[in-house]
Each structure stands twice: as structure tokens, then as C-alpha cells.
């Protein structure tokens, strides 16, 4: 029987697992925590699709154009076309699995406006779209678990891939319950590990998504793409642990951004961009907010209690819980924060990386969003990419006998043991905090060559410190060995940003503020044991 190893159990991993199982492929689904605790459950705003009952004038062609334009034409046209054309089928499939979308009194699905979209096409499930989709996929996965086709492994993390001659034969996992590594052979490995939040520490996302898997596979030969494009969401509020997202739905329902000067409200986005100012793409709003000296506020109070309670209850609750703000009467003080990573594994049209039989789906793969993602498109891409990879895997012959990885496995095991006895004054979390602080200050909404060089030199210093890491009993075992991968990914990210000497989408260089045709291609970065090789994908090797 064909066997697939899916690493990560958010929406993209689950979508892939369920689709593989439908084809009779056996899936081992691995994650440190259950799907119900993946970042995917945080998605509140909704999922985009153009369905038969769309706004007058809307069309799949318009969704494609909005997505490409929002991404500054770096998203692959063929890939984006496939994504948007499949929106309706994905929505129907989710409804079939039991996802309950919000409907009006006539039972018609409700949709809302999101930034950068010409029409309202974001469908939602009250304030818990991500949770509803995850629940539906979990129920479906359970059905296949009962049939023995899906095996869910919790408290289990990716450590490294088993690669020989450019082909992936499986992965070395770390089982945190047994406290030991475990090699798993498979006909295909699918990475579905989400974003790279640990690079920046406090973000709107989950700390489970630390980027280690990308960093480690990069060190093992996987090409990465467009790492410099990191989305800052304009409306977040700070809490001691993380940034809480004030969903774009708040502006989609009519919320207005302003700051105060001399006691007067200045609606700066509307003044500059007109009626749709508050729904400009996230990169544009975040930059405009960065240029404002005063505190920026989001006002939804005038929408009234009924609409807020019906359509924005999570915004109401987050503000009350984390900011003691009564949104019925008070504006919300907001500021931008890291939210989404457009970059990730470079993948071909079927979501296979440059390493044969190693696939990547969901947020960890770079494919559809180009230089900036539109709200609501990520859940769609997570569902779609999981399905695309599954279809490809199901249609392929089995890989055949794997070479002997015994030597590699024992070397990796020895390195883990060394880590546990190494002695250095620096605990892991201290280095991770230093990294996040440096990345926030050197790779923010606005960068320049000097700040990026400073960032690179900080990361190189931290890499040298990490060599002599002290085992840190206060963190999960896996966190102890993940550091070098995370730092290497950070170094690669800074390198990509340094190489793109222009401004485009979420990448803004104050020393190169214009968009240049010369850079109208994706960035590809590879690693060969010490040097970081960056090139523009002029041949469209990874875009189709
Ligand atoms: C607050 C918030 C709100 C959002 N709202 C929306 C929205 O309304 N609409 C929209 O389209 N998008 C939204 N997004 C983005 C969207 O939710 C994510 O991009 C999407 O859910 C990612 O799904 P995924 O399956 O790729 O990854 P995730 O859901 O992040 O899952 C990653 C999985 O990988 C596992 N993992 C990570 N590292 C390892 C490892 N080393 N070994 C094993 N497992 C590992 C994790 O535990 C997890 O199971 C939002 C994001 C945030 C943070």
C-alpha cells in the first residue's frame, strides 16, 4: 500500500490527508499538538470563493485578477487560475463535510468585503471560520482513522528528511512522548507546517509554527522562495504574550481608521485613497500607518450593537478581554504586526519541491500570494494545495525500496545527545528572543541595506552561539534542537530582502522605494553548506 507522511495537521495537512485517504493511500499525520490547536483555528474572517450566486459583476476571472494584482504579479498565473477556479467546489465540499457557513434569513450564504477585492466574496462561519473547517476535516479524518487509512501521531515533530540522490524517502521524527527519534519511510512526505512565526517572536500567529522545518530542509537542499515578503496586518493589539488580530472583517463591515490631531479625527486612509481607503491591501495600510506619528484607531462603534454582535463578536470579545475596550462606545487603538508569510518552500505546480517526493502545502509553500496575500485567500489556498498534492501523490507509482539511512540516523541521534550535555551560558529561549528582537528591528515594514546588513551580522553571531547551546529543560525537547534551523532560515530571509533592491508589495526598501521591472520575478534561495545563493526565477521554474 502506498504510504504518505504528512507533517502538520492544520487545514492544509488535513485537506491533504483526507484526500489521500479517499484514494486508498495510507497517511501518517504528524504534529506536536492536535489539529484543534493548530494556527488554522484562529482564522475568523473567512474564505474566498466566487460561486454561482455571486455579486452582480463578479466572476472567477475577477478573483484571479484581484489575487494577481494584490500579489504584485508574482503569484503564478496558472496556479492562481487553478486556485480561484476551484473556490466553488471547495466551498461545496466543506458544506458537504458539515461546515456551517453563516446565512441570511432566506438561507443564502453571507459574504463580506475584504481588502484588495473588487467584490464581496469572503464566506464565513460566524466568528470561527477556521475552527468550523478544522472540525469538519477532523470528523472526516476520524472516519478514515476507523478504517485504518489515517494514523494520527501527536506530540511528534519533524526533525529531518531522509534524502538520497535528490529523492525523499521519509523523515526522521522526534517522538516527544517516548523521548526519542523515529525514522518513518514513505512514498511521499508532505510538509504542512504553516508560517515562520518564531523569526519575529510576537506575531498574530501560533508559536507552533516556528519555521524550523523550512530551515532544516533548506539546509538539506530544499529551495525556498520569496522569503522577503512578510505580511504585516495593520490592525492588531498588543498583549504580553502575542499580538491579537482585529480581523479585517471589522473594516469589511465598515470600520474606519483614523488618528487624532488637535482634537480632530483624521480619516487618513479615506483622505488619500477615497471610499475604499480602509480596504486597501494590508501592505499599503500598514505602510501608511507606519508614516503616522500619532496613535491610530479603528472605529466600529457607529456600526451599532446589533451588527457588531451578529457579525463581529470576536472583535468585541478580543477588545474587551485583552484591551478593556468597549467597542460599542470606544475606538480600538491598533498597530501593524507580522501576520503571514508569503514566502516558503519553492514548489512546482503539483506542490512538489525541488526534492523528488517531498511536497509542501498551505502557508509553508510559496505559490499563490506573490508579494502580498489577500485576506480570505489563505484558507482557500490551504484547502486547494492540500488537494493538489494529494491527487499527484495518489496518481504516482510507489517509490520502491529505500536506501539504508542507518548511518545518517545514528549521526543525527548523536548530535541530539551532544546537545543535551553541551554547556554554554545561553539557554535556547534567550537566543530565540534575541533573534526576534533583531528581526523586528531590522526587517520591519520598512527596510534598507544598512538595517539588513545589521540583521545578518546579528544572526551570524547567534548562529555561532547556537553551536554551543545549553540544553534547556524549561522548553519542549524539540525546541532544543530546532534553533540552528530557525536561525538559518532567518539568515536566508534577510539575504532575500537584501537582494531585492526595489519595493514591491510587502517588501518596502526606503533606499529603493520604486518597483522595478528588473525584479519582476520570484526570489529563489538555496544553500550549500555555508553559502546562501540567491537568484531571480527568470525562467519561471517554480511558477506555472
Ligand atoms: C489570527 C489569524 C487569523 C487569520 N484569519 C484568516 C482568515 O480569516 N482567512 C484566511 O484565508 N486566512 C487567515 N489566516 C491565515 C490562515 O489561517 C493560515 O495561513 C492557514 O490556516 C495556514 O494553514 P496551514 O495548514 O498551512 O498551517 P497551520 O494551521 O499553521 O498548521 C501548521 C501545522 O504544522 C505543525 N507543525 C509546525 N512545525 C512542525 C514540526 N516541526 N513538526 C511537526 N509539525 C509541525 C503545527 O503544529 C500545525 O499542526 C489567519 C491567520 C491568523 C494568525
XYZ file of C-alpha atoms and ligand atoms in Angstrom:
597
model
C 0.000 0.000 0.000
C 1.215 3.489 -0.801
C 2.226 5.428 2.326
C 2.381 9.188 2.830
C 3.796 11.102 5.741
C 2.033 14.446 6.300
C 3.837 16.794 8.680
C 1.457 19.328 10.240
C -2.246 18.971 10.921
C -3.701 22.406 10.223
C -6.175 22.840 7.383
C -3.680 22.148 4.559
C -2.279 18.981 6.175
C -5.758 17.698 6.983
C -7.068 18.505 3.498
C -4.160 16.561 2.007
C -4.550 13.627 4.417
C -8.273 13.245 3.802
C -7.873 13.431 0.021
C -5.041 10.857 0.051
C -7.154 8.528 2.218
C -10.052 8.821 -0.237
C -7.698 7.366 -2.847
C -6.824 4.492 -0.522
C -3.372 5.896 0.313
C -2.238 5.308 3.918
C -1.426 8.544 5.772
C 0.614 9.129 8.895
C -0.365 12.608 10.095
C 2.196 14.093 12.466
C 2.030 17.192 14.661
C 3.090 18.314 18.121
C -0.489 19.247 19.048
C -3.894 18.226 17.719
C -5.481 19.942 14.684
C -7.884 21.619 17.067
C -4.899 23.625 18.364
C -3.282 24.466 15.029
C -2.997 28.052 13.847
C -5.767 27.352 11.319
C -8.391 27.538 14.060
C -7.542 31.218 14.610
C -8.865 32.190 11.188
C -12.026 34.133 11.769
C -12.541 36.388 8.768
C -13.448 33.839 6.106
C -12.587 32.019 2.915
C -12.815 33.440 -0.597
C -14.715 31.923 -3.485
C -16.776 33.029 -6.435
C -19.887 30.873 -6.568
C -22.917 30.828 -8.878
C -24.771 33.169 -6.533
C -22.008 35.854 -6.507
C -22.324 39.654 -6.553
C -23.529 41.004 -9.923
C -20.417 41.661 -11.969
C -18.160 39.324 -10.009
C -16.513 36.385 -11.752
C -13.706 33.870 -11.315
C -11.695 35.981 -13.785
C -12.056 38.972 -11.451
C -10.958 36.891 -8.429
C -7.891 35.784 -10.415
C -7.062 39.361 -11.386
C -7.509 40.700 -7.829
C -5.249 37.939 -6.481
C -2.525 38.563 -9.060
C -2.719 42.341 -8.650
C -2.734 42.092 -4.831
C 0.409 39.940 -5.092
C 2.055 42.482 -7.452
C 2.034 39.861 -10.221
C 4.481 37.493 -8.529
C 1.871 34.774 -7.936
C 1.977 32.217 -10.754
C -0.906 32.923 -13.194
C -1.655 29.290 -13.912
C -1.554 28.379 -10.253
C -3.760 31.331 -9.241
C -6.228 30.389 -12.001
C -6.483 26.845 -10.595
C -6.942 28.227 -7.080
C -9.768 30.610 -7.985
C -11.496 28.211 -10.392
C -11.755 25.661 -7.593
C -13.213 28.034 -4.984
C -16.819 26.983 -5.513
C -16.044 23.266 -5.460
C -14.042 23.661 -2.241
C -16.871 25.570 -0.576
C -19.366 22.872 -1.636
C -17.030 20.169 -0.362
C -16.748 21.923 3.014
C -20.506 22.257 3.280
C -20.784 18.554 2.410
C -18.410 17.755 5.282
C -20.567 19.715 7.705
C -19.030 23.192 7.761
C -21.792 25.592 8.738
C -21.450 28.906 6.896
C -23.387 31.982 8.019
C -26.578 32.539 6.045
C -29.213 35.259 5.783
C -32.908 34.855 6.645
C -33.545 33.242 3.265
C -30.805 30.708 3.892
C -28.428 32.295 1.352
C -24.742 32.301 2.362
C -23.495 35.650 3.641
C -20.285 37.159 2.276
C -18.237 40.148 3.300
C -15.780 42.585 1.710
C -12.056 42.047 2.284
C -9.118 44.250 1.335
C -7.977 44.423 -2.288
C -11.081 42.654 -3.626
C -13.376 44.229 -6.176
C -16.472 42.391 -4.875
C -17.694 40.782 -1.672
C -16.588 37.143 -1.924
C -15.436 36.136 1.570
C -17.701 33.464 3.099
C -17.579 32.961 6.837
C -18.860 30.879 9.727
C -19.777 33.456 12.366
C -16.519 34.352 14.086
C -14.959 30.911 13.747
C -14.404 30.003 10.108
C -11.092 28.250 10.752
C -12.494 26.263 13.685
C -15.509 25.131 11.678
C -13.366 23.971 8.762
C -10.923 22.162 11.058
C -13.813 20.425 12.881
C -15.306 19.238 9.599
C -11.929 17.896 8.408
C -11.251 16.216 11.771
C -14.595 14.404 11.574
C -13.748 13.198 8.078
C -10.260 12.137 9.169
C -11.788 10.137 12.053
C -13.821 8.161 9.554
C -10.597 7.162 7.771
C -8.855 6.527 11.092
C -11.534 3.968 11.857
C -10.761 2.328 8.503
C -7.049 2.279 9.330
C -6.164 4.652 6.488
C -5.177 7.649 8.604
C -2.900 7.306 11.604
C -2.689 10.478 13.700
C 0.530 10.887 15.714
C 0.546 13.630 18.350
C 3.472 15.049 20.342
C 5.592 14.167 17.359
C 7.778 16.644 15.448
C 9.690 16.704 12.199
C 13.442 16.530 12.726
C 14.944 15.994 9.251
C 14.205 14.350 5.920
C 15.644 11.076 4.666
C 17.052 12.177 1.316
C 19.249 10.255 -1.090
C 20.274 11.423 -4.592
C 17.638 14.163 -4.678
C 14.763 11.864 -3.634
C 12.968 11.968 -0.278
C 12.229 8.543 1.216
C 10.743 9.595 4.546
C 11.633 11.577 7.632
C 13.267 11.360 10.986
C 10.704 12.416 13.599
C 11.085 13.217 17.261
C 8.515 11.469 19.415
C 8.153 13.637 22.499
C 6.201 11.033 24.467
C 8.806 8.309 24.015
C 11.526 10.987 24.089
C 13.378 9.511 21.141
C 13.762 9.872 17.403
C 11.925 7.610 14.978
C 12.582 7.077 11.267
C 9.489 6.746 9.073
C 9.743 5.635 5.440
C 7.104 6.858 2.979
C 6.390 7.123 -0.745
C 5.926 10.859 -0.258
C 6.435 13.391 2.522
C 4.150 16.424 2.622
C 5.231 19.454 4.637
C 2.236 21.394 6.006
C 3.988 23.203 8.833
C 2.497 26.701 8.467
C 4.295 30.035 8.787
C 7.597 31.117 10.312
C 6.434 32.987 13.398
C 9.455 32.244 15.635
C 11.567 34.516 13.456
C 9.665 37.506 14.839
C 8.561 36.254 18.282
C 5.341 38.104 18.933
C 3.050 37.798 15.903
C -0.677 37.208 15.414
C 0.060 33.532 14.711
C 0.914 30.370 16.589
C 4.306 29.697 18.150
C 3.952 26.077 16.945
C 4.784 27.464 13.505
C 8.413 28.253 14.098
C 9.889 27.768 10.624
C 12.270 25.066 11.842
C 11.165 22.540 9.232
C 11.780 25.019 6.421
C 15.169 25.972 7.825
C 16.230 22.371 8.298
C 15.093 21.273 4.832
C 16.776 24.335 3.336
C 19.992 23.061 4.942
C 19.231 19.651 3.402
C 18.869 21.079 -0.123
C 15.271 22.345 -0.486
C 14.949 25.612 -2.408
C 12.980 28.402 -0.722
C 11.170 31.240 -2.424
C 10.141 34.876 -1.807
C 11.134 34.891 1.866
C 11.343 38.698 1.867
C 7.577 39.057 1.503
C 6.198 39.071 5.036
C 2.735 40.421 5.607
C 2.145 42.923 8.396
C -1.510 43.038 9.349
C -2.470 46.650 10.020
C -4.905 46.085 12.868
C -3.579 44.212 15.884
C -3.468 44.921 19.604
C -0.534 44.087 21.832
C -0.820 41.655 24.741
C 2.003 40.375 26.966
C 2.187 37.029 25.090
C 1.352 37.875 21.484
C -0.381 40.216 19.084
C -4.141 39.771 18.901
C -5.652 40.205 15.478
C -8.522 42.578 14.910
C -9.899 40.858 11.837
C -10.119 42.629 8.505
C -13.801 41.757 8.768
C -14.091 44.822 11.035
C -13.124 47.065 8.114
C -15.013 44.856 5.673
C -18.173 45.607 7.648
C -17.425 49.340 7.515
C -14.887 50.062 10.302
C -12.834 53.260 9.801
C -9.195 54.023 10.601
C -8.264 57.424 11.984
C -5.850 59.346 14.177
C -6.439 62.498 16.152
C -4.710 65.820 15.676
C -5.676 68.967 17.581
C -8.788 67.201 18.821
C -9.945 66.445 15.265
C -10.251 62.969 13.726
C -8.202 62.484 10.554
C -9.509 59.559 8.435
C -6.156 59.309 6.686
C -6.886 56.264 4.503
C -10.117 57.713 3.147
C -8.462 61.102 2.597
C -5.715 59.532 0.490
C -7.474 56.626 -1.242
C -11.157 57.572 -1.255
C -14.183 55.469 -0.265
C -12.272 52.142 -0.365
C -9.355 53.554 1.660
C -9.956 51.346 4.708
C -9.957 48.286 2.473
C -6.725 48.879 0.633
C -4.399 45.866 0.707
C -2.658 45.164 4.018
C 0.793 46.247 2.813
C -0.493 49.672 1.775
C -2.390 50.308 5.030
C 0.477 49.080 7.228
C 2.914 51.425 5.487
C 0.533 54.385 5.739
C 0.090 53.647 9.436
C 3.860 53.473 9.864
C 4.127 57.004 8.485
C 1.612 58.372 11.019
C 3.228 59.743 14.184
C 0.040 59.627 16.286
C -1.718 56.531 17.668
C -4.032 55.054 15.006
C -7.524 53.885 15.993
C -10.128 51.660 14.356
C -13.689 52.753 14.965
C -16.562 50.294 14.646
C -18.822 51.837 17.321
C -21.052 53.559 14.744
C -21.926 50.164 13.171
C -24.222 49.606 16.161
C -24.566 46.858 18.759
C -26.768 44.608 16.610
C -24.319 44.389 13.685
C -21.299 44.069 15.983
C -22.949 41.276 17.981
C -24.056 39.443 14.868
C -21.029 39.831 12.629
C -18.041 40.894 14.729
C -18.433 39.162 18.082
C -14.768 38.018 18.160
C -13.568 41.613 17.663
C -15.845 42.698 20.518
C -14.575 39.920 22.797
C -10.865 40.303 21.978
C -11.023 44.045 22.637
C -12.863 43.549 25.938
C -10.599 40.735 27.117
C -7.176 41.985 26.035
C -7.612 45.760 25.911
C -10.535 46.512 28.275
C -12.106 48.311 25.319
C -15.872 48.605 24.900
C -16.200 48.621 21.098
C -19.812 49.809 21.260
C -18.575 53.163 22.536
C -14.763 53.301 22.185
C -12.346 53.231 19.228
C -9.691 50.472 19.217
C -6.004 51.534 19.356
C -4.307 49.419 16.653
C -0.841 48.906 15.184
C 0.617 46.608 12.483
C 2.239 43.274 13.294
C 3.713 40.296 11.436
C 0.807 38.097 10.352
C 1.508 35.929 7.294
C 4.460 34.631 5.285
C 4.057 34.741 1.516
C 7.418 33.004 1.156
C 8.256 29.391 1.888
C 9.165 26.216 0.026
C 9.588 26.757 -3.720
C 7.174 24.285 -5.284
C 6.284 23.190 -8.789
C 2.680 23.156 -9.992
C 1.815 19.933 -8.124
C 3.321 21.294 -4.915
C 6.430 19.137 -5.159
C 9.669 20.815 -4.059
C 12.968 20.529 -5.923
C 13.492 17.303 -3.944
C 11.520 14.487 -5.540
C 8.676 13.081 -3.394
C 8.961 15.978 -0.946
C 5.845 18.164 -1.194
C 4.794 21.359 0.587
C 1.278 22.746 1.028
C -0.508 25.554 2.855
C 1.268 28.554 4.334
C 4.707 26.906 4.286
C 4.592 26.724 0.464
C 5.082 29.806 -1.678
C 2.828 29.761 -4.701
C -0.332 31.881 -4.968
C 0.128 35.053 -2.975
C 3.152 36.633 -4.666
C 4.314 39.775 -2.869
C 1.184 40.174 -0.752
C -1.740 37.908 0.165
C -5.373 38.957 0.037
C -7.419 38.211 3.165
C -9.552 35.060 2.755
C -7.228 33.573 0.126
C -5.078 31.638 2.572
C -7.776 29.246 3.756
C -8.676 28.689 0.123
C -5.022 28.019 -0.749
C -4.626 25.668 2.253
C -7.599 23.581 1.100
C -6.662 23.697 -2.571
C -2.931 22.965 -2.251
C -3.590 20.006 0.070
C -5.873 18.556 -2.595
C -3.467 19.224 -5.480
C -0.594 17.443 -3.718
C -2.831 14.515 -2.738
C -4.021 13.994 -6.324
C -0.448 13.999 -7.599
C 0.725 11.557 -4.929
C -2.232 9.231 -5.469
C -1.519 9.085 -9.207
C 2.155 8.147 -8.851
C 3.721 4.717 -8.587
C 5.221 3.687 -5.262
C 8.797 4.919 -4.718
C 10.269 1.481 -4.146
C 12.949 0.256 -1.805
C 14.670 2.965 0.224
C 18.447 3.063 0.624
C 19.960 2.413 4.046
C 19.743 5.564 6.192
C 21.223 3.893 9.293
C 24.401 5.984 9.317
C 22.541 9.288 8.868
C 20.052 8.403 11.602
C 22.710 7.469 14.125
C 24.692 10.659 13.357
C 21.570 12.777 13.905
C 20.831 10.897 17.123
C 24.385 11.506 18.375
C 24.040 15.228 17.657
C 20.876 15.333 19.776
C 22.700 13.614 22.639
C 25.621 16.067 22.351
C 23.176 18.953 22.619
C 21.824 17.558 25.860
C 25.212 17.555 27.536
C 26.673 20.712 25.971
C 27.487 23.546 28.265
C 27.058 27.202 27.420
C 25.673 30.201 29.293
C 22.912 30.721 26.691
C 19.559 28.981 27.088
C 17.580 28.360 23.893
C 14.770 30.802 24.590
C 17.213 33.615 25.252
C 18.666 33.191 21.745
C 15.205 32.939 20.196
C 14.195 36.189 21.927
C 17.385 37.899 20.700
C 16.632 36.731 17.161
C 13.049 38.005 17.284
C 14.154 41.376 18.610
C 16.744 41.743 15.871
C 14.342 40.665 13.098
C 11.651 43.073 14.310
C 14.059 45.967 14.272
C 15.967 45.103 11.061
C 13.278 43.538 8.920
C 10.225 45.614 9.719
C 7.666 47.226 7.418
C 10.423 49.475 6.033
C 13.970 48.152 5.484
C 17.192 49.299 3.867
C 20.558 47.744 3.090
C 22.155 49.006 6.300
C 19.425 47.558 8.551
C 19.501 44.245 6.676
C 23.295 44.022 6.992
C 22.993 44.647 10.720
C 20.361 41.901 10.902
C 22.643 39.492 9.038
C 25.515 40.178 11.373
C 23.254 39.642 14.440
C 22.038 36.290 13.082
C 25.566 35.149 12.242
C 26.616 35.900 15.795
C 23.622 33.972 17.154
C 24.436 31.044 14.857
C 27.919 30.851 16.323
C 26.478 30.969 19.859
C 23.914 28.278 18.984
C 26.724 25.838 18.206
C 27.373 25.663 21.942
C 23.808 25.581 23.058
C 22.879 24.589 26.576
C 20.111 22.023 26.995
C 17.113 23.966 28.257
C 14.824 21.892 30.429
C 12.236 24.666 30.532
C 11.274 24.144 26.866
C 9.967 21.229 24.832
C 12.669 18.780 23.901
C 12.205 19.579 20.222
C 12.802 23.292 20.875
C 16.354 22.475 21.945
C 17.448 21.170 18.583
C 15.302 23.467 16.439
C 17.430 26.569 16.927
C 20.010 26.181 14.144
C 17.271 25.591 11.561
C 15.358 28.684 12.676
C 18.470 30.869 12.651
C 19.482 29.602 9.210
C 16.012 30.427 7.888
C 16.270 33.929 9.404
C 19.655 34.407 7.731
C 18.167 33.318 4.380
C 15.205 35.673 4.829
C 17.484 38.651 5.410
C 19.566 37.639 2.400
C 16.486 37.573 0.139
C 15.405 41.006 1.391
C 18.893 42.359 0.817
C 18.986 41.033 -2.735
C 15.666 42.571 -3.808
C 16.742 46.145 -4.376
C 13.288 47.500 -5.087
C 9.948 47.920 -3.299
C 7.059 45.629 -4.146
C 4.037 44.515 -2.106
C 5.023 43.729 1.467
C 8.737 44.383 0.802
C 9.474 48.092 1.118
C 13.041 49.402 0.857
C 13.495 53.041 1.834
C 16.742 53.034 -0.184
C 14.926 51.668 -3.283
C 11.334 52.890 -2.972
C 10.307 52.215 -6.582
C 9.064 48.975 -8.153
C 11.465 47.880 -10.859
C 10.727 45.613 -13.870
C 14.187 44.161 -13.394
C 12.898 42.463 -10.203
C 9.548 41.306 -11.596
C 10.351 37.670 -10.704
C 10.274 35.475 -7.637
C 13.371 35.156 -5.467
C 14.824 31.656 -5.109
C 17.383 30.873 -2.429
C 19.407 27.687 -1.967
C 22.093 26.684 0.499
C 25.254 24.685 0.038
C 26.688 24.144 3.462
C 27.664 27.727 4.184
C 26.802 29.999 1.301
C 23.366 31.382 0.571
C 22.746 31.507 -3.178
C 20.045 33.911 -4.303
C 18.672 34.251 -7.826
C 15.580 35.589 -9.543
C 13.386 32.887 -11.100
C 13.563 34.381 -14.595
C 12.848 31.037 -16.265
C 9.698 30.584 -14.135
C 10.998 27.249 -12.969
C 8.683 27.320 -9.960
C 5.694 29.230 -11.345
C 3.247 27.788 -13.699
C -5.127 35.270 13.777
C -5.181 34.783 12.355
C -6.338 34.938 11.614
C -6.401 34.501 10.280
N -7.550 34.658 9.569
C -7.622 34.219 8.298
C -8.846 34.315 7.543
O -9.855 34.787 8.041
N -8.835 33.869 6.264
C -7.735 33.321 5.657
O -7.802 32.939 4.496
N -6.573 33.199 6.364
C -6.492 33.616 7.653
N -5.326 33.474 8.355
C -4.215 32.712 7.763
C -4.546 31.221 7.813
O -5.234 30.917 8.998
C -3.309 30.350 7.728
O -2.464 30.788 6.713
C -3.703 28.903 7.437
O -4.653 28.456 8.370
C -2.466 28.037 7.462
O -2.860 26.692 7.437
P -1.725 25.594 7.356
O -2.399 24.271 7.331
O -0.789 25.891 6.254
O -0.881 25.762 8.695
P -1.277 25.756 10.249
O -2.717 25.785 10.509
O -0.440 26.826 10.841
O -0.765 24.340 10.742
C 0.608 24.036 10.826
C 0.752 22.675 11.464
O 2.113 22.276 11.422
C 2.510 21.803 12.708
N 3.960 21.955 12.810
C 4.716 23.078 12.761
N 6.030 22.750 12.868
C 6.093 21.397 12.967
C 7.163 20.469 13.096
N 8.442 20.841 13.127
N 6.846 19.151 13.177
C 5.553 18.719 13.130
N 4.513 19.570 12.996
C 4.784 20.882 12.926
C 1.676 22.644 13.660
O 1.619 22.077 14.929
C 0.332 22.623 12.924
O -0.327 21.403 13.165
C -5.251 33.914 9.685
C -4.080 33.756 10.431
C -4.039 34.188 11.756
C -2.770 34.037 12.530
